[in-house]
Coordinates of C-alpha atoms in Angstrom, one line a residue:
X1 CA -37.5 6.4 0.1
X2 CA -39.4 3.3 1.2
X3 CA -38.3 1.3 4.3
X4 CA -39.4 -2.1 5.6
X5 CA -38.4 -3.6 9.0
X6 CA -37.5 -7.0 7.3
X7 CA -34.2 -7.5 5.6
X8 CA -34.5 -8.0 1.8
X9 CA -38.3 -7.5 2.0
X10 CA -38.4 -6.1 -1.6
X11 CA -38.0 -8.5 -4.4
X12 CA -37.4 -7.8 -8.1
X13 CA -41.1 -7.3 -8.9
X14 CA -41.7 -4.9 -6.0
X15 CA -38.5 -3.0 -6.9
X16 CA -39.7 -2.7 -10.6
X17 CA -43.0 -1.4 -9.3
X18 CA -41.3 1.2 -7.1
X19 CA -39.1 2.2 -10.0
X20 CA -42.2 2.7 -12.2
X21 CA -43.9 4.7 -9.5
X22 CA -40.9 6.9 -9.1
X23 CA -40.6 7.4 -12.9
X24 CA -44.3 8.3 -13.0
X25 CA -43.9 10.8 -10.1
X26 CA -40.9 12.4 -11.9
X27 CA -42.9 12.7 -15.1
X28 CA -45.8 14.3 -13.2
X29 CA -43.5 16.8 -11.5
X30 CA -41.9 17.7 -14.8
X31 CA -45.3 18.1 -16.5
X32 CA -46.5 20.4 -13.8
X33 CA -43.3 22.5 -14.1
X34 CA -43.8 22.7 -17.9
X35 CA -47.4 23.6 -17.5
X36 CA -46.6 26.5 -15.2
X37 CA -43.9 27.7 -17.6
X38 CA -46.4 27.6 -20.5
X39 CA -49.0 29.6 -18.5
X40 CA -46.3 32.2 -17.7
X41 CA -45.2 32.4 -21.3
X42 CA -48.8 32.7 -22.5
X43 CA -49.4 35.5 -20.1
X44 CA -46.3 37.3 -21.5
X45 CA -47.4 36.8 -25.1
X46 CA -50.9 38.1 -24.3
X47 CA -49.4 41.2 -22.6
X48 CA -47.2 41.9 -25.6
X49 CA -50.2 41.4 -27.8
X50 CA -52.2 43.9 -25.8
X51 CA -49.4 46.4 -25.9
X52 CA -49.1 46.0 -29.7
X53 CA -52.8 46.5 -30.1
X54 CA -52.7 49.6 -28.0
X55 CA -49.8 51.0 -30.0
X56 CA -51.4 50.2 -33.3
X57 CA -54.5 52.2 -32.4
X58 CA -52.7 55.6 -32.3
X59 CA -49.8 57.5 -33.8
X60 CA -49.4 59.9 -30.9
X61 CA -46.0 59.0 -29.3
X62 CA -47.0 60.0 -25.8
X63 CA -50.3 58.1 -26.0
X64 CA -48.4 55.0 -27.0
X65 CA -46.0 55.4 -24.1
X66 CA -48.8 55.9 -21.6
X67 CA -50.7 52.8 -22.8
X68 CA -47.5 50.7 -23.0
X69 CA -46.6 51.8 -19.4
X70 CA -50.1 51.2 -18.1
X71 CA -50.3 47.7 -19.6
X72 CA -46.8 46.8 -18.5
X73 CA -47.6 47.9 -14.9
X74 CA -50.8 45.8 -15.0
X75 CA -48.9 42.8 -16.3
X76 CA -46.2 43.1 -13.7
X77 CA -48.5 44.1 -10.9
X78 CA -46.5 47.4 -10.6
X79 CA -48.0 50.2 -8.5
X80 CA -45.6 52.8 -9.8
X81 CA -43.9 53.1 -13.2
X82 CA -42.2 55.5 -15.4
X83 CA -41.0 55.9 -19.0
X84 CA -37.9 58.0 -19.5
X85 CA -36.8 59.4 -22.9
X86 CA -33.1 59.5 -23.8
X87 CA -31.8 62.9 -24.8
X88 CA -28.6 62.0 -26.6
X89 CA -27.5 65.6 -27.1
X90 CA -27.1 66.0 -23.3
X91 CA -26.8 62.3 -22.4
X92 CA -29.7 62.5 -19.9
X93 CA -33.0 60.8 -19.4
X94 CA -36.2 62.9 -19.2
X95 CA -39.3 61.6 -17.4
X96 CA -42.0 61.4 -20.0
X97 CA -44.8 59.3 -18.5
X98 CA -45.7 58.5 -14.9
X99 CA -47.9 55.7 -13.6
X100 CA -49.1 55.7 -9.9
X101 CA -52.0 53.1 -9.9
X102 CA -52.9 55.0 -13.1
X103 CA -51.4 57.4 -15.6
X104 CA -50.9 60.7 -13.7
X105 CA -49.7 64.2 -14.6
X106 CA -46.0 64.8 -14.0
X107 CA -47.0 68.0 -12.2
X108 CA -48.2 65.9 -9.2
X109 CA -44.6 64.7 -8.8
X110 CA -42.7 67.9 -9.2
X111 CA -43.1 71.6 -9.8
X112 CA -40.2 71.6 -12.3
X113 CA -41.1 71.7 -16.0
X114 CA -38.9 68.7 -16.7
X115 CA -37.4 65.9 -14.6
X116 CA -33.9 65.0 -15.9
X117 CA -31.5 62.4 -14.6
X118 CA -28.0 61.4 -15.9
X119 CA -27.4 58.1 -17.5
X120 CA -26.2 55.8 -14.7
X121 CA -28.3 57.8 -12.1
X122 CA -30.8 55.7 -10.2
X123 CA -31.8 52.2 -11.1
X124 CA -33.5 53.3 -14.4
X125 CA -30.5 55.4 -15.4
X126 CA -28.2 52.4 -14.7
X127 CA -30.4 50.1 -16.9
X128 CA -30.2 52.7 -19.7
X129 CA -26.5 53.2 -19.4
X130 CA -25.7 49.4 -19.3
X131 CA -28.4 48.6 -21.9
X132 CA -29.6 45.7 -19.7
X133 CA -32.6 44.8 -17.5
X134 CA -32.0 45.3 -13.8
X135 CA -34.1 43.5 -11.3
X136 CA -33.8 44.9 -7.8
X137 CA -35.6 42.8 -5.2
X138 CA -35.1 45.4 -2.4
X139 CA -34.4 49.0 -3.5
X140 CA -33.4 50.0 0.0
X141 CA -30.3 47.7 -0.4
X142 CA -29.3 49.2 -3.8
X143 CA -26.9 52.1 -3.8
X144 CA -28.4 53.4 -7.1
X145 CA -31.9 53.8 -5.5
X146 CA -33.2 57.3 -5.5
X147 CA -36.2 58.0 -3.3
X148 CA -39.2 59.4 -5.2
X149 CA -40.5 62.5 -3.5
X150 CA -44.1 63.3 -3.2
X151 CA -45.2 59.7 -3.2
X152 CA -47.0 58.3 -0.3
X153 CA -46.2 54.7 -1.3
X154 CA -43.4 52.7 0.3
X155 CA -41.7 51.0 -2.6
X156 CA -39.5 48.0 -2.2
X157 CA -38.7 46.2 -5.6
X158 CA -38.0 47.5 -9.0
X159 CA -37.4 46.2 -12.5
X160 CA -35.9 48.6 -15.1
X161 CA -35.2 48.0 -18.8
X162 CA -33.7 50.0 -21.6
X163 CA -35.8 50.9 -24.6
X164 CA -33.7 50.4 -27.6
X165 CA -33.9 50.3 -31.4
X166 CA -31.0 48.0 -32.4
X167 CA -28.1 49.3 -30.4
X168 CA -29.5 52.9 -30.1
X169 CA -30.9 53.9 -26.7
X170 CA -34.3 55.5 -27.0
X171 CA -35.1 55.6 -23.3
X172 CA -35.9 53.3 -20.3
X173 CA -38.8 52.0 -18.3
X174 CA -39.0 51.2 -14.6
X175 CA -41.8 49.4 -12.8
X176 CA -41.9 49.4 -8.9
X177 CA -43.8 47.4 -6.4
X178 CA -44.5 47.6 -2.6
X179 CA -43.4 44.1 -1.9
X180 CA -39.8 42.9 -1.5
X181 CA -38.9 40.5 -4.4
X182 CA -42.0 41.2 -6.4
X183 CA -40.2 40.6 -9.7
X184 CA -38.5 37.4 -10.8
X185 CA -36.3 36.3 -13.6
X186 CA -39.6 35.4 -15.5
X187 CA -40.3 39.1 -15.7
X188 CA -37.0 39.7 -17.5

């Protein structure tokens, strides 16, 4: 808005100039938004490329999962992450790979030989059950949140996604961060 103390101070030429300036400002704002969107999408494509390259370098499934989780945690600025494998014969998820600032041995988390959860249990189990990405800005306000024992990190946000082949559930992945609202719709 532009104001002037005199009545009818703006004539046709000045109004056209103001309209042109307004149009230019709108174009500049839209270009900046599109540029930011392009940068985000480029980052996503590069992350997918890195994951694809890592997967192509080995045929060992657990090594592929470890590398995919590590690269995804790096791309999403996740401090903790996990890959869960679907066991269809018992309709449970089994923790396969754990990331806590780096890939770590599952024995650091638990003394049990296998960590199992039901489909629908916890945020990652819910993502697997519903076959959809779940973005949780504050896990403390989510009734599906299950505290992770033996971790000395206070976690606040989570994003979990099913791993599928077509409509078949293969597993699920979860990435966690210490900040509230660390993940946005752009991460989905």
